[in-house]
mmCIF file of C-alpha atoms and ligand atoms in Angstrom:
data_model
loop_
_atom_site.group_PDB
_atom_site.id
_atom_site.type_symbol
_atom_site.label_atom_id
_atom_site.label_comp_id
_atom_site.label_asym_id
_atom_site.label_seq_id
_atom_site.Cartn_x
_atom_site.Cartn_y
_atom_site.Cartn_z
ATOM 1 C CA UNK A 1 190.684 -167.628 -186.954
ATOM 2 C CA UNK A 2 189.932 -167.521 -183.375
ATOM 3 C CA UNK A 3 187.991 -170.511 -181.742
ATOM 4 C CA UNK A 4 184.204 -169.539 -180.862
ATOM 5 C CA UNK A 5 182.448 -172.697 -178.800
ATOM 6 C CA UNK A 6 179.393 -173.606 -180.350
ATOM 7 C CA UNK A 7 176.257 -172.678 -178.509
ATOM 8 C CA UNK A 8 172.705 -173.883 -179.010
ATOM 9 C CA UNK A 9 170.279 -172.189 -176.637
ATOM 10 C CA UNK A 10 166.307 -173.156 -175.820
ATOM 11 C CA UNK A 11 164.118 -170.341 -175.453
ATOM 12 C CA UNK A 12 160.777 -171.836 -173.410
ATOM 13 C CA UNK A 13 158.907 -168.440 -173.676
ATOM 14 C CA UNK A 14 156.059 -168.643 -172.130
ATOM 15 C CA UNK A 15 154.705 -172.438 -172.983
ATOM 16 C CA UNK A 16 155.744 -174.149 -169.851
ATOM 17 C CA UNK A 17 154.401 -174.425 -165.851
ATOM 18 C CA UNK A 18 157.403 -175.647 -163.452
ATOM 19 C CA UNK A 19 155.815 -179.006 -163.664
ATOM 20 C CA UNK A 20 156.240 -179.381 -166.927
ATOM 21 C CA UNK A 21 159.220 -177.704 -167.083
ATOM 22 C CA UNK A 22 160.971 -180.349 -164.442
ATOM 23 C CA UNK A 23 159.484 -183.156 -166.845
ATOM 24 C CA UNK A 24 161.273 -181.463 -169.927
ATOM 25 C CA UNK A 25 164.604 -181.545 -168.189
ATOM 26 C CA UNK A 26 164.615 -184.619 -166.876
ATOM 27 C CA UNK A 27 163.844 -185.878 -170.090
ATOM 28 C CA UNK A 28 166.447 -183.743 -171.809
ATOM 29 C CA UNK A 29 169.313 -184.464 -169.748
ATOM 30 C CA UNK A 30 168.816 -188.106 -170.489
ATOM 31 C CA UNK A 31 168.281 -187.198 -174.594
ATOM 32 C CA UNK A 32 171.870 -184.853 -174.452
ATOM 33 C CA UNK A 33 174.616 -186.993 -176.452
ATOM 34 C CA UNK A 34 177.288 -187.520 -174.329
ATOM 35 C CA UNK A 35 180.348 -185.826 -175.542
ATOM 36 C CA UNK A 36 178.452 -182.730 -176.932
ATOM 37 C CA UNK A 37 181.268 -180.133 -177.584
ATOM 38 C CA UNK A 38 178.873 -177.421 -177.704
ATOM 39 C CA UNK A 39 177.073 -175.696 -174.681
ATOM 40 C CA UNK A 40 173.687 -176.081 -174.372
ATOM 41 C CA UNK A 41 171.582 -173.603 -172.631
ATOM 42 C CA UNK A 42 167.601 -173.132 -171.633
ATOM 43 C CA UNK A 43 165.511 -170.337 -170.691
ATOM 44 C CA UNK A 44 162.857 -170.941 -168.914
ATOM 45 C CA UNK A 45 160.391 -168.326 -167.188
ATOM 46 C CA UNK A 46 161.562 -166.307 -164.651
ATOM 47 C CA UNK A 47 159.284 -168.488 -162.051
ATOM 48 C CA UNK A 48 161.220 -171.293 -163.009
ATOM 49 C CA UNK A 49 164.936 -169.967 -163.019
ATOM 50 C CA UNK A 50 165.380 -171.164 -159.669
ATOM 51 C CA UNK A 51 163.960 -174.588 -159.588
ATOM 52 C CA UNK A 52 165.768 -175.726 -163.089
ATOM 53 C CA UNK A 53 168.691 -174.472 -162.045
ATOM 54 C CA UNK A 54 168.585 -176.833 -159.204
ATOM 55 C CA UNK A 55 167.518 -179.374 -161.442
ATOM 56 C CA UNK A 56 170.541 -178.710 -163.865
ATOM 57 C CA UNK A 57 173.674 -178.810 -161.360
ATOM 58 C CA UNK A 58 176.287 -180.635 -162.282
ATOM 59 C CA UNK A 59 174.728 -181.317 -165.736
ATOM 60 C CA UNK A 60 175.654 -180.048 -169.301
ATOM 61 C CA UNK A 61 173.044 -177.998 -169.982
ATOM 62 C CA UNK A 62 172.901 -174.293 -168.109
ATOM 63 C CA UNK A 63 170.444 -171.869 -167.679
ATOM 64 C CA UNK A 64 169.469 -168.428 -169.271
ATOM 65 C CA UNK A 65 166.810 -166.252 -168.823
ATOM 66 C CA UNK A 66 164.636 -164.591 -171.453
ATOM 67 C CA UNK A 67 164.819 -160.554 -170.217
ATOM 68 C CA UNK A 68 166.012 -158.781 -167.536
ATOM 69 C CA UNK A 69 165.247 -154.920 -165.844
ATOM 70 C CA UNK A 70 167.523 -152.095 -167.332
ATOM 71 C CA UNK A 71 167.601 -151.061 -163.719
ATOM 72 C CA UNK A 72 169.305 -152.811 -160.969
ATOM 73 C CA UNK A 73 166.685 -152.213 -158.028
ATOM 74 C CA UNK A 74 164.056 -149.539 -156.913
ATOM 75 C CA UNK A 75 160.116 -149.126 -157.400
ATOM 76 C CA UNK A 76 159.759 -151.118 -160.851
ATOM 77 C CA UNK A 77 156.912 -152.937 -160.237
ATOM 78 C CA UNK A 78 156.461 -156.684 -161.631
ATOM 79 C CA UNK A 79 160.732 -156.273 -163.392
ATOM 80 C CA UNK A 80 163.313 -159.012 -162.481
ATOM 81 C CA UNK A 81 166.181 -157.666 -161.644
ATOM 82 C CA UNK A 82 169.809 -158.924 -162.725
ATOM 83 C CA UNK A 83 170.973 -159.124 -159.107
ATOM 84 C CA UNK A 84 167.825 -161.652 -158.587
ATOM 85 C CA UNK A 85 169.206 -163.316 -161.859
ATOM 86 C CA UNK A 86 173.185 -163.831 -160.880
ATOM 87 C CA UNK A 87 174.143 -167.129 -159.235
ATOM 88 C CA UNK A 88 171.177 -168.626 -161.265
ATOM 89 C CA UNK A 89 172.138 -167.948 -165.026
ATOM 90 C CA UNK A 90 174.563 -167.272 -167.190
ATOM 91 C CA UNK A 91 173.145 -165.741 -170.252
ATOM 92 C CA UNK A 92 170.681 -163.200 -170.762
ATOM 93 C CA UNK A 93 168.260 -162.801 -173.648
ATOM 94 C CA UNK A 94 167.730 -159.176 -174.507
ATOM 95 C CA UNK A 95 165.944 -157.301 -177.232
ATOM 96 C CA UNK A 96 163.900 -160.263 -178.513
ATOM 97 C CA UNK A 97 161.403 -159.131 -181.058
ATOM 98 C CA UNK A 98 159.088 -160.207 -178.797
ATOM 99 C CA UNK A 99 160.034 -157.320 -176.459
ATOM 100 C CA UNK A 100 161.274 -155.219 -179.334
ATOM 101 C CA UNK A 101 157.068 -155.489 -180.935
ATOM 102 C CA UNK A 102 154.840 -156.431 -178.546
ATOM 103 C CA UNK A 103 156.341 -154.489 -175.133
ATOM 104 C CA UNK A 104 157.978 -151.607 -177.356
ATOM 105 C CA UNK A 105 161.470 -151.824 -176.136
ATOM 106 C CA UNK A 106 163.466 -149.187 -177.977
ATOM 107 C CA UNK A 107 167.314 -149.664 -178.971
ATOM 108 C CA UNK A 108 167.798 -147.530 -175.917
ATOM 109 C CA UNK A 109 166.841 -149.886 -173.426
ATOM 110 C CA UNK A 110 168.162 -153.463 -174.960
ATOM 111 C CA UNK A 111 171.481 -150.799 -175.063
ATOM 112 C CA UNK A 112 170.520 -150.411 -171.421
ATOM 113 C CA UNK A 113 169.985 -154.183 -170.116
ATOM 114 C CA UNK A 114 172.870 -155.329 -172.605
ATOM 115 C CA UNK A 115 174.975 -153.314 -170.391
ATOM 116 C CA UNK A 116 173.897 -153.895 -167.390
ATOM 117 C CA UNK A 117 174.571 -157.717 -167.695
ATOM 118 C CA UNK A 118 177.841 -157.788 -168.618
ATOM 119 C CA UNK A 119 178.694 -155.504 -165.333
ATOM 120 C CA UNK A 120 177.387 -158.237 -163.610
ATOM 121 C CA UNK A 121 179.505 -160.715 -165.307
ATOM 122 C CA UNK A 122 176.217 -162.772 -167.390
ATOM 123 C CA UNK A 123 176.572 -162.816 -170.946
ATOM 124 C CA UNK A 124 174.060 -160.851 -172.598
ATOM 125 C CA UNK A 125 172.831 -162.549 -176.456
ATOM 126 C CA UNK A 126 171.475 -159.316 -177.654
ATOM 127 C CA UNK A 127 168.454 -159.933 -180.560
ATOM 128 C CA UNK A 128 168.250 -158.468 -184.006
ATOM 129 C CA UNK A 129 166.372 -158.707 -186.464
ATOM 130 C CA UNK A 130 164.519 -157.412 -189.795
ATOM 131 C CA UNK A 131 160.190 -157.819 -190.053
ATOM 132 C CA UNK A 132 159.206 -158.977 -193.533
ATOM 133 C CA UNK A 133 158.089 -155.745 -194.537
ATOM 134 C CA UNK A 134 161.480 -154.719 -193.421
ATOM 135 C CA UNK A 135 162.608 -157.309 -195.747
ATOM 136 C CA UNK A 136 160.479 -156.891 -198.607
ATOM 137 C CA UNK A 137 161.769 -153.138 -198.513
ATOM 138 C CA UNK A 138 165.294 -154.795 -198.717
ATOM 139 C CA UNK A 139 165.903 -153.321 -195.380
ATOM 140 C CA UNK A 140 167.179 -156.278 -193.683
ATOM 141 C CA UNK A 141 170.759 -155.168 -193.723
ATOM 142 C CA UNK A 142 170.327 -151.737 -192.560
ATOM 143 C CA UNK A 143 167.474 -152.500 -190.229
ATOM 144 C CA UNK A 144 170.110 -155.116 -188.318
ATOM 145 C CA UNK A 145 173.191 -153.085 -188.308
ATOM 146 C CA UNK A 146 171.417 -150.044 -186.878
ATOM 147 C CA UNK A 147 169.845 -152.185 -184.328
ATOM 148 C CA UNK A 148 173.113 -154.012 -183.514
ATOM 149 C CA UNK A 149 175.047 -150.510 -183.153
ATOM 150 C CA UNK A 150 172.711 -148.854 -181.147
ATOM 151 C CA UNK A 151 171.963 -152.211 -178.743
ATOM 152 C CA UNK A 152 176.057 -152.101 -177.929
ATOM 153 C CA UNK A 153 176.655 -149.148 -178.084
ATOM 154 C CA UNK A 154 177.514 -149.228 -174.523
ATOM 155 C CA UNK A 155 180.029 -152.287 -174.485
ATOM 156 C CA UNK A 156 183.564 -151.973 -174.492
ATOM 157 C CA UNK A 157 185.629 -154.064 -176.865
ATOM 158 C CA UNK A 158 186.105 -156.713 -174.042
ATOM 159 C CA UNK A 159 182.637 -156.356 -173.180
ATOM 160 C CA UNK A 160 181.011 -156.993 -176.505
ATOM 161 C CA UNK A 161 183.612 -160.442 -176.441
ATOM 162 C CA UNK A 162 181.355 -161.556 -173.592
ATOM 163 C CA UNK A 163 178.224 -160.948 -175.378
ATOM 164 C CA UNK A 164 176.366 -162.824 -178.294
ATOM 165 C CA UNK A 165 174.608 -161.300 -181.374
ATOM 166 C CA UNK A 166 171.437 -163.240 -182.064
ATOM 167 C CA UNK A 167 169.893 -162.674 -185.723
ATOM 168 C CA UNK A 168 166.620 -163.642 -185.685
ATOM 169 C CA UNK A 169 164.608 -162.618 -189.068
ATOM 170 C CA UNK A 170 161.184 -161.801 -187.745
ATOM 171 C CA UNK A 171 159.550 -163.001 -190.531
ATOM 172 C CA UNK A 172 161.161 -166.431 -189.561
ATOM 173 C CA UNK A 173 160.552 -166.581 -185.846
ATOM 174 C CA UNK A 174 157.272 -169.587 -185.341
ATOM 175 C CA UNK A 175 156.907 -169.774 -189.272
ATOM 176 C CA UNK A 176 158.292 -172.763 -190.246
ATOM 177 C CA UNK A 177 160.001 -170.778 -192.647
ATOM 178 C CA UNK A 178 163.538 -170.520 -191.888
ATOM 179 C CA UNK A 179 166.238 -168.564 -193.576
ATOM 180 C CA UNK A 180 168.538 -170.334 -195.860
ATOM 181 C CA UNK A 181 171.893 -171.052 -194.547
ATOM 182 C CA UNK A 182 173.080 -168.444 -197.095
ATOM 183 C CA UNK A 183 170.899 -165.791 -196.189
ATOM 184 C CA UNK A 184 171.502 -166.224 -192.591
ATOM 185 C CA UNK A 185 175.358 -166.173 -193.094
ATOM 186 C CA UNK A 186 175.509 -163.517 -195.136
ATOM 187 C CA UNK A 187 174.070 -161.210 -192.045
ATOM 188 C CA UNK A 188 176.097 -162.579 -189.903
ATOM 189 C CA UNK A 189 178.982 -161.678 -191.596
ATOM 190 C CA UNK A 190 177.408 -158.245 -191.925
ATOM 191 C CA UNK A 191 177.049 -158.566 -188.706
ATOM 192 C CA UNK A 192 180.696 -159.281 -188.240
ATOM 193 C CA UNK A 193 182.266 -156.444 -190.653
ATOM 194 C CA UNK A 194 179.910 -154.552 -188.040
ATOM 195 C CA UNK A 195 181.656 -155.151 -185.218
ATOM 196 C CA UNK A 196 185.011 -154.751 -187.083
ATOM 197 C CA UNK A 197 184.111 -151.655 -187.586
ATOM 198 C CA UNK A 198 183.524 -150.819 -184.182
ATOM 199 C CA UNK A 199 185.983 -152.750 -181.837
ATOM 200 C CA UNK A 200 188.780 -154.153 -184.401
ATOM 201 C CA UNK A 201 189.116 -157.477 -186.169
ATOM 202 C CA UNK A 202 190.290 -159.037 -182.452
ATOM 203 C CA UNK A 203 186.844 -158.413 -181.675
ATOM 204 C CA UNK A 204 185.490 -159.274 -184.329
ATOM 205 C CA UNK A 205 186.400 -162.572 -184.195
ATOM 206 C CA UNK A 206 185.741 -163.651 -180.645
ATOM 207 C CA UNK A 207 182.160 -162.405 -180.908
ATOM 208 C CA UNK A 208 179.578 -165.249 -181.240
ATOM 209 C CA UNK A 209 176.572 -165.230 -183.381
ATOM 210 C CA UNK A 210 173.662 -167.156 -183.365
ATOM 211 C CA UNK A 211 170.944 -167.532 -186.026
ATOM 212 C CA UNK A 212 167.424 -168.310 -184.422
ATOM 213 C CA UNK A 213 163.816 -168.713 -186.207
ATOM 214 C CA UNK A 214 161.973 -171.963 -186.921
ATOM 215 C CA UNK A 215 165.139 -174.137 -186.414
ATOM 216 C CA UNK A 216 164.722 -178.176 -186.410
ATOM 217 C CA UNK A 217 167.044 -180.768 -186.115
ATOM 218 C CA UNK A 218 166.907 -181.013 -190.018
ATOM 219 C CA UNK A 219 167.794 -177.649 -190.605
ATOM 220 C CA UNK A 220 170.546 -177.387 -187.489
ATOM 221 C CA UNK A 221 172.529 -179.743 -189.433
ATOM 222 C CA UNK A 222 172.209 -176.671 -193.014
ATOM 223 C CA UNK A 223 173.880 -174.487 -190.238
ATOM 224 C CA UNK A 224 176.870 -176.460 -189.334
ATOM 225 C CA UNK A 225 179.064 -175.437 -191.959
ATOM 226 C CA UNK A 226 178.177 -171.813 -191.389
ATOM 227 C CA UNK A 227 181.947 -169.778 -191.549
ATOM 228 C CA UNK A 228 180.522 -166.999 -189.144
ATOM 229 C CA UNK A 229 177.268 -168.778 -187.582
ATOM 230 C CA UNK A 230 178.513 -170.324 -184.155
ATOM 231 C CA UNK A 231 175.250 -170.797 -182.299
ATOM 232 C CA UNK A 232 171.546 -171.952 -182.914
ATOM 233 C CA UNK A 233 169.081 -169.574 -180.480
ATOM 234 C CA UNK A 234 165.124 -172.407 -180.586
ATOM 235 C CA UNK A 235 161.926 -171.362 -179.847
ATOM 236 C CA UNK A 236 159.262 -174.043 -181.062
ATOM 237 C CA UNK A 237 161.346 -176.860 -181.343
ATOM 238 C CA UNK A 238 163.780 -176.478 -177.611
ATOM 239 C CA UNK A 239 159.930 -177.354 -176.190
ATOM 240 C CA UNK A 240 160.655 -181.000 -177.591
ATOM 241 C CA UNK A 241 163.337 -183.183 -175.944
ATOM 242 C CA UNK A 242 164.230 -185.301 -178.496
ATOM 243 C CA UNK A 243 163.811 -182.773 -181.314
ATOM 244 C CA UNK A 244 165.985 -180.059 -179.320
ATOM 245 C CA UNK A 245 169.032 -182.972 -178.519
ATOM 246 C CA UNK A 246 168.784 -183.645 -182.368
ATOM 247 C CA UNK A 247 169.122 -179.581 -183.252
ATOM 248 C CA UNK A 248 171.988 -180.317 -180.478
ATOM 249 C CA UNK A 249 173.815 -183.178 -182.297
ATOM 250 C CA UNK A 250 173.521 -181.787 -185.917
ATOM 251 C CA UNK A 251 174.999 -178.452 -184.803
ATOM 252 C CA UNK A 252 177.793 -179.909 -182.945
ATOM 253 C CA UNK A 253 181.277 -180.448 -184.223
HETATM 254 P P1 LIG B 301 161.056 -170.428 -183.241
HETATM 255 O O1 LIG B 301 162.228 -171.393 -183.210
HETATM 256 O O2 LIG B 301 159.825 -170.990 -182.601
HETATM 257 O O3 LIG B 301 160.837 -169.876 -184.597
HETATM 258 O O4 LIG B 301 161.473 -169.186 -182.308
HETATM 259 C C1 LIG B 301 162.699 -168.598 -182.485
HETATM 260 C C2 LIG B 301 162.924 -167.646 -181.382
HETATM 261 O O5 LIG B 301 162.257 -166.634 -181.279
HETATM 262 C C3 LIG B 301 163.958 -167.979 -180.398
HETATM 263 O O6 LIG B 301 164.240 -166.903 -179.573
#
């Protein structure tokens, strides 16, 4: 089986000023074990992309952002653009079910801004996910494949290598109810057979997925043994530096 580096990643939304970001990373990069295997990332607003990347050169820990414009420039008023973004990140959250529910971004466009980072050479850790309805219909499966196919459905084979699947059970996301390890990795090795499927069991095996919804350091550690889980993707909990290093340190190998 191929090696896939393990990956836990902080997503801030929208809980923190700059002040209190730069307290939470100075704090962090004093909490990080030493001789963490894994990469550690954080997403802070887009306000904020500049100033903690600043603050994290020549440290561990590197920076993502938490959307991007499916367009590269022009009159979109209040978007980021991905040429603002380059230099300054190097992964790119796109269709969270944030965005997905409450801004209505179709398939079409996470398809769009999936794309669009990867030409610029950021990773893009594309979001899926089932609601509980969704569930309760015992839709998860289809509801996440469909989503997964149509969200990459403009990535090459070499392209989708660069790029992460996150499966993030709505139903699961700020909770406190996270998906058993089981649960979890039997998506993501739906997810997996997916992009078998699609790009070939070379692929297949270099993509990363991530499982993400109400994750602690107590249930990081459930994850760990996960055959096709290689990444943790933290709301709640990455807000908290010694509770995010300990989802860090149980995860890691
Ligand atoms: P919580 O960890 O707060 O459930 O959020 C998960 C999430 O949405 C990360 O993107």
């Amino acid at each position: 089986m191929k090696y896939r580096k393990k990956i836990v990643i902080g997503n801030w939304k929208m809980n923190l000023t700059v002040p209190e970001s730069t307290i939470l990373i100075q704090k962090l990069k004093k909490e990080m074990p030493a001789n963490i295997k894994s990469e550690v990332v954080v997403c802070p607003t887009f306000v904020d992309i500049y100033s903690a990347s600043e603050e994290l050169k020549n440290s561990q820990i590197l920076v993502g952002a938490q959307n991007v414009a499916e367009e590269e420039k022009g009159a979109y008023t209040g978007e980021v653009s991905v040429l603002s973004l380059k230099g300054f990140v190097d992964y790119i959250i796109v269709g969270h079910s944030e965005r997905r529910n409450i801004f209505g971004e179709s398939d079409k466009i996470v398809a769009k801004k999936a794309e669009i980072v990867v030409r610029h050479d950021m990773k893009p850790v594309i979001c899926v996910g089932e609601t509980l309805h969704e569930r309760e219909d015992k839709l998860s499966k289809v509801v996440v494949l469909s989503q997964l196919e149509a969200s990459c459905k403009h990535l090459t084979g070499e392209e989708i290598t660069e790029s992460l699947v996150a499966y993030e059970p709505v139903w699961a996301i700020g909770t406190g109810q996270v998906c058993s390890e089981a649960e979890a990795e039997k998506m993501a090795g739906h997810i997996r057979g997916l992009v078998k499927s699609l790009y070939g069991e070379k692929v297949s095996e270099s993509v990363r997925i991530l499982y993400g919804g109400s994750v602690t350091g107590s249930s990081a550690k459930s994850f760990k043994k996960s055959k096709n889980i290689d990444g943790l993707l933290v709301g709640g909990a990455s807000l908290h530096h010694q509770e995010f290093a300990a989802i860090v340190k149980n995860f890691d190998k």
